[in-house]
GROMACS .gro file of C-alpha atoms in nm:
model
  330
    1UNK     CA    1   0.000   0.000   0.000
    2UNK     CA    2   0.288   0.260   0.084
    3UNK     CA    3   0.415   0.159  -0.274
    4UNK     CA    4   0.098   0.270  -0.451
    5UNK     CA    5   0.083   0.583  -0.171
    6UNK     CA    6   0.384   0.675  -0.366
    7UNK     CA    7   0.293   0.638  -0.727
    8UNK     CA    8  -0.014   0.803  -0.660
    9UNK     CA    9   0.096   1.140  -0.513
   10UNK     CA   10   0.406   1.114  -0.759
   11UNK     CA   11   0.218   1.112  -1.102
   12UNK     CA   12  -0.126   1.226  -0.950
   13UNK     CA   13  -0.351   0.950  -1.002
   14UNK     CA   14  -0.639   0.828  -0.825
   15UNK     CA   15  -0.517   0.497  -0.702
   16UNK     CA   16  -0.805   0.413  -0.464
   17UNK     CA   17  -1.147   0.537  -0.506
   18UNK     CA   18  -1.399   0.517  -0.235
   19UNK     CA   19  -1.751   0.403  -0.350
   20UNK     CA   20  -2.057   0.512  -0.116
   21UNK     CA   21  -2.321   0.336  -0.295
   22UNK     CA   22  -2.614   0.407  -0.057
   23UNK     CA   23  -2.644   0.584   0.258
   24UNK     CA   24  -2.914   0.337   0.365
   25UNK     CA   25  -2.833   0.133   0.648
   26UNK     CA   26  -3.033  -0.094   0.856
   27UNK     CA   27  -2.797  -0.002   1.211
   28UNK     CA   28  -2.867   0.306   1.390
   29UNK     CA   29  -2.542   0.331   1.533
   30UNK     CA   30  -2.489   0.601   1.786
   31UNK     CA   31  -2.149   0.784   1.674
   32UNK     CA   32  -2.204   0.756   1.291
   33UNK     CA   33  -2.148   1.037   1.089
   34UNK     CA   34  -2.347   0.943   0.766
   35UNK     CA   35  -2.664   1.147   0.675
   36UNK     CA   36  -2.883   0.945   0.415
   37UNK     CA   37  -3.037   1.224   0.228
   38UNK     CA   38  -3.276   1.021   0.049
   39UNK     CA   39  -3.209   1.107  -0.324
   40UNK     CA   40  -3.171   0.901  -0.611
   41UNK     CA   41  -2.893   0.678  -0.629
   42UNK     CA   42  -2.635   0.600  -0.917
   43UNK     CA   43  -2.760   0.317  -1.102
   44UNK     CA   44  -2.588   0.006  -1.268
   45UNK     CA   45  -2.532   0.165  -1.605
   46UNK     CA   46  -2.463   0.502  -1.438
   47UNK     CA   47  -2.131   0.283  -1.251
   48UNK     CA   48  -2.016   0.109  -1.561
   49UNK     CA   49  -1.957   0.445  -1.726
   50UNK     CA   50  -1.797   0.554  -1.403
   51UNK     CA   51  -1.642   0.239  -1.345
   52UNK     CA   52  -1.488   0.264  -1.758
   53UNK     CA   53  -1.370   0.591  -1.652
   54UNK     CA   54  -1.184   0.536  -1.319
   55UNK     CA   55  -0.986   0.254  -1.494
   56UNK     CA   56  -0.852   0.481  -1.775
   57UNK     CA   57  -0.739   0.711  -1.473
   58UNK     CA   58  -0.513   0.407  -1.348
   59UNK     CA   59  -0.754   0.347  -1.055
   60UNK     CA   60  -0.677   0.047  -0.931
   61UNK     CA   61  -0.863  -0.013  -0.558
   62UNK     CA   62  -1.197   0.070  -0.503
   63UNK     CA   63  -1.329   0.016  -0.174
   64UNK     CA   64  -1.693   0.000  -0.165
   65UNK     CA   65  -1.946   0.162   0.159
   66UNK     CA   66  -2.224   0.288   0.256
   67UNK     CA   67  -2.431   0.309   0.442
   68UNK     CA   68  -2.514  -0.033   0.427
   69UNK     CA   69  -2.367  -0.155   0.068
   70UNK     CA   70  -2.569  -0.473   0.106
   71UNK     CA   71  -2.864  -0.335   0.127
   72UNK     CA   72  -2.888  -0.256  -0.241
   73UNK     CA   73  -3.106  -0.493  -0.436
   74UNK     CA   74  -2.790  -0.504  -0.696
   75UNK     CA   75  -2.468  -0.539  -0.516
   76UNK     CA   76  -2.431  -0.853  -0.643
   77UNK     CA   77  -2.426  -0.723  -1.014
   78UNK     CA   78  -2.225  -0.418  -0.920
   79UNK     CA   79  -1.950  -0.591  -0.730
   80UNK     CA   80  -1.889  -0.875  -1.036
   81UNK     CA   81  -1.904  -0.545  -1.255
   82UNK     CA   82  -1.576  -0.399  -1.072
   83UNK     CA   83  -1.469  -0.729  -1.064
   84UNK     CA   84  -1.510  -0.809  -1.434
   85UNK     CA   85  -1.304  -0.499  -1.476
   86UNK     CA   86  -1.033  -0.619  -1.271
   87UNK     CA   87  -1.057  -0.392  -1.010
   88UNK     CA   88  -0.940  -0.477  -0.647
   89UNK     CA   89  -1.260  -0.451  -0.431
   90UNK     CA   90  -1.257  -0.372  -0.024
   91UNK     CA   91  -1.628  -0.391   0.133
   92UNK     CA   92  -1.693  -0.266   0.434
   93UNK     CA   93  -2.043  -0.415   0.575
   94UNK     CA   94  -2.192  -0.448   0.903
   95UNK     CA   95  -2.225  -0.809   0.796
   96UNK     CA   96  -2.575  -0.819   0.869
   97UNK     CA   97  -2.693  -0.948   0.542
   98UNK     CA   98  -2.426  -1.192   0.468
   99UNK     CA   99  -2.521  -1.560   0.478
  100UNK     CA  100  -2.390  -1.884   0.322
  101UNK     CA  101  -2.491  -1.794  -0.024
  102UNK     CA  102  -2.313  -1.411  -0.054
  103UNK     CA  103  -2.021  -1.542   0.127
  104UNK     CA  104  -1.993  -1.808  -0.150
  105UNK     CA  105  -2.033  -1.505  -0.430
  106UNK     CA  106  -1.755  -1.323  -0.240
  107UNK     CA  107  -1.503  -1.543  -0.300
  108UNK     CA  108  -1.586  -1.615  -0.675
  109UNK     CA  109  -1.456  -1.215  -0.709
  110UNK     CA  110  -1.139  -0.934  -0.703
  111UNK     CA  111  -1.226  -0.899  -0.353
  112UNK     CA  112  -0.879  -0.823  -0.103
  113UNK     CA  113  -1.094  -0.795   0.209
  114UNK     CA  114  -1.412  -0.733   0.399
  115UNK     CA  115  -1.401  -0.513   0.692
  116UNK     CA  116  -1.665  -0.475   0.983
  117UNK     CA  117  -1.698  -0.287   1.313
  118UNK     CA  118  -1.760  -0.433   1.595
  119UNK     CA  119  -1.845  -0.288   1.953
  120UNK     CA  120  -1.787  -0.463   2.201
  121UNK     CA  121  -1.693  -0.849   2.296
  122UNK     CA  122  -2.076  -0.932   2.421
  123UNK     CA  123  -2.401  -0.913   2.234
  124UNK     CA  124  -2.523  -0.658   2.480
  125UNK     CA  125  -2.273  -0.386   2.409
  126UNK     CA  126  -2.230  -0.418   2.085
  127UNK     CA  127  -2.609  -0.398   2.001
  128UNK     CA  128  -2.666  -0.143   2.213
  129UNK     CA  129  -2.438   0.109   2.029
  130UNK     CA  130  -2.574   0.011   1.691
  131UNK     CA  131  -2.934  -0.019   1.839
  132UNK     CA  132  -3.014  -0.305   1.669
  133UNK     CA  133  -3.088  -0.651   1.843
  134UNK     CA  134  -2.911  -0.946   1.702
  135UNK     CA  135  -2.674  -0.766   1.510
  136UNK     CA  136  -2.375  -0.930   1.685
  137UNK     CA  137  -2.489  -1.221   1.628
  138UNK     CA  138  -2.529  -1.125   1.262
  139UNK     CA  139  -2.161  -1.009   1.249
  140UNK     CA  140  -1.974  -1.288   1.421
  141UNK     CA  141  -2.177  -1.525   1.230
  142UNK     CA  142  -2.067  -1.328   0.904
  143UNK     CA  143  -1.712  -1.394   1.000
  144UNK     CA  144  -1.766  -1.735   1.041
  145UNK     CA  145  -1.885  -1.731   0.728
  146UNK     CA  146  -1.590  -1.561   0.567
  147UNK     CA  147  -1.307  -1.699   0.719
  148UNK     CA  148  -1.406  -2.033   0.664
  149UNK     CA  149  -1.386  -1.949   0.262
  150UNK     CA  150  -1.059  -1.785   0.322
  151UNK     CA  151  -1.153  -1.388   0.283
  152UNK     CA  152  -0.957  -1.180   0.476
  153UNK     CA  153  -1.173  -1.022   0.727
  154UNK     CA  154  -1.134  -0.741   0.931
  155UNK     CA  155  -1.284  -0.658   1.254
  156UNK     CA  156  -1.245  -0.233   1.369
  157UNK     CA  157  -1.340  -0.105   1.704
  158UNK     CA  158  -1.426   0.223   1.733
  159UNK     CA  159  -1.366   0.328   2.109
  160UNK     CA  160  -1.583   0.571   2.276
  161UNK     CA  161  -1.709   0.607   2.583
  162UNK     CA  162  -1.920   0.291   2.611
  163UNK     CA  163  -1.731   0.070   2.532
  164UNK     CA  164  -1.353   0.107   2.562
  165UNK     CA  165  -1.251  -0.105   2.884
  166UNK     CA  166  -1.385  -0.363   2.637
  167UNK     CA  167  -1.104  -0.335   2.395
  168UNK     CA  168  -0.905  -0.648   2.521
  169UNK     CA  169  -1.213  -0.868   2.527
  170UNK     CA  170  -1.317  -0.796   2.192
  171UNK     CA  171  -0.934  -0.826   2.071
  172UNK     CA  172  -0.941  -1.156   2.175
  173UNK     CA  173  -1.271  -1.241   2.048
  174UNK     CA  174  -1.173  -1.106   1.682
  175UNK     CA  175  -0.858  -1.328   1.722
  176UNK     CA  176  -1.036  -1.647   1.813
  177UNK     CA  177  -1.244  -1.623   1.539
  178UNK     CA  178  -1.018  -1.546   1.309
  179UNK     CA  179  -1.028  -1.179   1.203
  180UNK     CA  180  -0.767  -0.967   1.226
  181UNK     CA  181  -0.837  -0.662   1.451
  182UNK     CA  182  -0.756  -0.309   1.486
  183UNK     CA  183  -0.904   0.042   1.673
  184UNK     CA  184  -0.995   0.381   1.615
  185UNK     CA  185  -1.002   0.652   1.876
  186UNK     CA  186  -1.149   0.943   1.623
  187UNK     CA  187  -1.505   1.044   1.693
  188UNK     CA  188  -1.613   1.319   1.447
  189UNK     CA  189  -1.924   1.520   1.352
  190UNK     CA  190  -2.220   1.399   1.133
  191UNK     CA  191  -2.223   1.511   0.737
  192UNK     CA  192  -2.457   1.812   0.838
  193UNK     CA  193  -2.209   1.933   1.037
  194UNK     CA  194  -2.389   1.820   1.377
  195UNK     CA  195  -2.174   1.777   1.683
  196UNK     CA  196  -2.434   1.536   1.869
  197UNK     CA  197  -2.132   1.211   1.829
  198UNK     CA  198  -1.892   1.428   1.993
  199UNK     CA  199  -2.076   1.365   2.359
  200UNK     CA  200  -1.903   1.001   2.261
  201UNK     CA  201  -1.548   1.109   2.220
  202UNK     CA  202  -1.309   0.950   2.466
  203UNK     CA  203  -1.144   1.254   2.719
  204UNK     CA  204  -0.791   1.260   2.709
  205UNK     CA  205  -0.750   1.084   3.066
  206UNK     CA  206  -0.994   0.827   2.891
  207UNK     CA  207  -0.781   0.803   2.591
  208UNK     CA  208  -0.459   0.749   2.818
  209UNK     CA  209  -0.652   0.494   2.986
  210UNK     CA  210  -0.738   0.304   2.660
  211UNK     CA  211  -0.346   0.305   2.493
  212UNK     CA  212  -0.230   0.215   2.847
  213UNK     CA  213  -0.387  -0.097   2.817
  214UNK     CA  214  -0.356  -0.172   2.438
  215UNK     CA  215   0.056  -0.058   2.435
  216UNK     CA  216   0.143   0.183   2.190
  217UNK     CA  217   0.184  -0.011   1.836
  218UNK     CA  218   0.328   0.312   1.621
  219UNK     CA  219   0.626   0.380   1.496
  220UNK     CA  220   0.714   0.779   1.531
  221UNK     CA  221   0.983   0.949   1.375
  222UNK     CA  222   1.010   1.318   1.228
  223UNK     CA  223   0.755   1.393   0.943
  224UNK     CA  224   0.868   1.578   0.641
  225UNK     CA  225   0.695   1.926   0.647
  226UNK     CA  226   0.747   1.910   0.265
  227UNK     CA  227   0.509   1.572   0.231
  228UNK     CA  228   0.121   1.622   0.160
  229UNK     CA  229  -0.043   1.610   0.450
  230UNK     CA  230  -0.248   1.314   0.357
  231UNK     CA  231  -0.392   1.168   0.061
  232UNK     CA  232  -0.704   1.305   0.028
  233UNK     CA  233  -0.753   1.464  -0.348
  234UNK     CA  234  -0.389   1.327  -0.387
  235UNK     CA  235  -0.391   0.952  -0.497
  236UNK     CA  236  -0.740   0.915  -0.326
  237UNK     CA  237  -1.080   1.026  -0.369
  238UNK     CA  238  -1.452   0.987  -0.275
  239UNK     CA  239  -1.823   0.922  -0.454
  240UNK     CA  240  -2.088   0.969  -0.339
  241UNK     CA  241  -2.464   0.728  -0.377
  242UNK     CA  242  -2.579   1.024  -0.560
  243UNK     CA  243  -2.255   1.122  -0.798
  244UNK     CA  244  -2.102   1.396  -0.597
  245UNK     CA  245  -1.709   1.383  -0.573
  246UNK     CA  246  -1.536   1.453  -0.229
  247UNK     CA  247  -1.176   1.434  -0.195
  248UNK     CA  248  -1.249   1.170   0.104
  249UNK     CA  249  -1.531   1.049   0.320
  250UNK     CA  250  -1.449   1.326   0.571
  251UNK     CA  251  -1.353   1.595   0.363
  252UNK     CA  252  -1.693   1.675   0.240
  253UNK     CA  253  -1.644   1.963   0.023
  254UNK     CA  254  -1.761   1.942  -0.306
  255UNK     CA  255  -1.540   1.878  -0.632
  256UNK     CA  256  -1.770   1.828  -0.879
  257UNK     CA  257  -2.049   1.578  -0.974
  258UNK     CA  258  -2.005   1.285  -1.249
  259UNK     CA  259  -2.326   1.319  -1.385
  260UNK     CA  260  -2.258   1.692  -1.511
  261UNK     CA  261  -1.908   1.640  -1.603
  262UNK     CA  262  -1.668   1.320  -1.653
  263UNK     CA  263  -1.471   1.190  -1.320
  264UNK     CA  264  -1.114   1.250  -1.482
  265UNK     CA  265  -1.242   1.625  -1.600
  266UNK     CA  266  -1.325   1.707  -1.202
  267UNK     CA  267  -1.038   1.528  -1.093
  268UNK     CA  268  -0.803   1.702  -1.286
  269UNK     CA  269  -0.896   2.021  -1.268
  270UNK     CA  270  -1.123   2.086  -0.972
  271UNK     CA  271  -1.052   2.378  -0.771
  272UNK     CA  272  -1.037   2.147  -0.447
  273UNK     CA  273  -0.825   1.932  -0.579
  274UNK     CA  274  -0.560   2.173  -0.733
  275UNK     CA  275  -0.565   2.370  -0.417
  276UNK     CA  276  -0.471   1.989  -0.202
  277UNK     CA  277  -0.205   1.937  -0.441
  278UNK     CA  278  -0.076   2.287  -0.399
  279UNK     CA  279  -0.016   2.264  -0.050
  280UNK     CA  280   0.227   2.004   0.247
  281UNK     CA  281   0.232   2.008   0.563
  282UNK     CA  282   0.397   2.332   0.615
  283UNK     CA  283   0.170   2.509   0.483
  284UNK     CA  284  -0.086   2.419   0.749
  285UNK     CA  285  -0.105   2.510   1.108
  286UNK     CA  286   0.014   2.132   1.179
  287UNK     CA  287   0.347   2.211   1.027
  288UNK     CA  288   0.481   2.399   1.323
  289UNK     CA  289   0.264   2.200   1.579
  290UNK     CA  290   0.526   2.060   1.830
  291UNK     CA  291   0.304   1.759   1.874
  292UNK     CA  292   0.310   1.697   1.441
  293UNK     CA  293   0.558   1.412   1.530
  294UNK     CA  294   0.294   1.214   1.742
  295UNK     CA  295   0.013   1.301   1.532
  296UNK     CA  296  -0.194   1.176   1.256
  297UNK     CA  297  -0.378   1.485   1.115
  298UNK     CA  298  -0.732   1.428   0.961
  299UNK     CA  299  -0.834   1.797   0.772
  300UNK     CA  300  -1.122   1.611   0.705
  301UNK     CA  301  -1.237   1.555   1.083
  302UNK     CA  302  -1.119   1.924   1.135
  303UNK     CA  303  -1.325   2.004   0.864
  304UNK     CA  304  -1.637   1.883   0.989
  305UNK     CA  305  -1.589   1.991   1.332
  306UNK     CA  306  -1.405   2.339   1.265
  307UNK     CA  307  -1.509   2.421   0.887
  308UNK     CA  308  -1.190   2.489   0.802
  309UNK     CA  309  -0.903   2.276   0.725
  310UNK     CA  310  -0.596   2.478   0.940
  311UNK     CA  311  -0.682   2.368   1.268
  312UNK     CA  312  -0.710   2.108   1.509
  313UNK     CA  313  -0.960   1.892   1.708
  314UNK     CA  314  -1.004   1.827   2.156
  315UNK     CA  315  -0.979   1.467   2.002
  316UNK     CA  316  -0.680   1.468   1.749
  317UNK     CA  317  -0.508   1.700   2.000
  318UNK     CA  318  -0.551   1.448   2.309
  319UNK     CA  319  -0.441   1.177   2.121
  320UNK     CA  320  -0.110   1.314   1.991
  321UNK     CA  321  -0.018   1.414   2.346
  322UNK     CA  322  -0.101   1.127   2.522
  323UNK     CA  323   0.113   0.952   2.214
  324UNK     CA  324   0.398   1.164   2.285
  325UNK     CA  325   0.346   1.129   2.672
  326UNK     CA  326   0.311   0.798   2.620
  327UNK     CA  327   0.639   0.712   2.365
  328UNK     CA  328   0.861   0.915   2.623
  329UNK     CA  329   0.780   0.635   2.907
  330UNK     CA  330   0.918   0.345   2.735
   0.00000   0.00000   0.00000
């Protein structure tokens, strides 16, 4: 992956796209940022153009969301369309609607890997954040499911208040069944801008707390002020259910559309995107940051909580200092 990090800044292509073909779900979960806005989606043909188009960019990942990407009546026929164009295909699901017979599909195409959340390590907790009964059971049973075909699967936990003293537990439980696992600390606003999740976000004694017991896994050493400060509008972008281009997820400000002008026409020459490429990381406020070392900027999840993208967050600023308090002590 850092290989095709590095083609894609160096010659400017869009490497990985990320697909958000609905923003229905059937989960209600408590910190999610998605806003379904209830408009029509893309539809099969509408992709294969889109799909035709990516590829002559040199797109070569796509990894497909929601929402709930299951929940469309066609992912089946979208999914062997990437395929069929030899894409490499990432879904992230709840799991909720895989059974024998998709899991069997899954492994007939490009896919690299399937990636769910999970909550907690007991039924309880983890349905109680996505406010859904049964859907642990749902998801471990979907691993099952996958592993024993041999897809990769990955199982993220998303710590927040609820639930993080039951970040071992659930380590262990992704292990024994055969996922691999890995965390998130990052709460961030909803797509209308609403700070409601925030009441979810892990203080920074919390968040001491929570790497204290997990050990820290990263590797620091001096960033280049002269690199990009990530790879959003870079080597990466993001489509929306309804056409709209973002240069990620998180970044939500708009590029262009794909059905009023081709992808590679708004990628190459959308304001956003030109003004992305124009700057590094000394050009924003993290540059100089004394903490930039420890840190792991997101201008997206500054963008949606500050509306600007030279700033900072309570929760990206807690967790670089309890990094850097943290790295000092071994």
């Amino acid at each position: 992956m850092k290989t095709l990090y590095n083609v894609s800044t160096k010659y400017g292509i869009p490497s990985s796209v990320i697909l958000e073909v609905t923003y229905r779900c059937n989960l209600r979960c408590i910190h999610c940022y998605v806003v379904d806005r209830k408009k029509k989606e893309l539809t099969i043909d509408e992709y294969e153009k889109l799909l035709r188009d990516l590829r002559e960019l040199g797109t070569l990942l796509l990894t497909v969301t929601g929402g709930e990407p299951l929940i469309r009546s066609d992912i089946k026929e979208l999914l062997l369309l990437m395929s069929d164009m030899d894409f490499a295909i990432r879904l992230f699901t709840a799991g909720y609607y895989i059974d024998e017979n998709f899991a069997d599909f899954l492994r007939t195409i490009n896919l690299l890997e399937v990636e769910m959340s999970i909550y907690g390590s007991k039924p309880d907790l983890h349905d109680s954040i996505t406010r859904v009964p049964g859907s642990f059971k749902k998801l471990t049973n979907a691993v099952k499911l996958l592993v024993e075909r041999g897809i990769r699967t990955n199982l993220k936990f998303v710590a927040m208040k609820p639930n993080y003293r039951d970040v071992l537990n659930t380590k262990v439980l992704a292990e024994k069944i055969g996922a691999d696992f890995y965390y998130d600390v990052i709460i961030t606003p909803r797509d209308d801008f609403s700070s409601e999740p925030l009441q979810l976000r892990l203080s920074k004694e919390e968040m001491r707390e929570f790497y204290s017991t997990m050990g820290i896994s990263f590797e620091f050493s001096p960033r280049k002020v002269d690199d990009f400060i990530c790879n959003a509008g870079v080597g990466i972008m993001a489509i929306s259910p309804y056409g709209e281009v973002f240069p990620c997820v998180q970044l939500r400000i708009k590029a262009g559309n794909i059905m009023e002008k081709d992808i590679a026409d708004i990628w190459n020459n959308a304001e956003i995107f030109k003004f992305l490429r124009g700057r590094r990381l000394k050009d924003y406020n993290c540059g100089s940051c004394p903490l930039v070392d420890f840190c792991f900027p997101c201008i997206g999840s500054i963008w949606l909580e500050r509306r600007t993208m030279d700033g900072c967050t309570e929760g990206l600023k807690n967790r670089a200092e309890v990094l850097r308090e943290l790295a000092g002590e071994k």
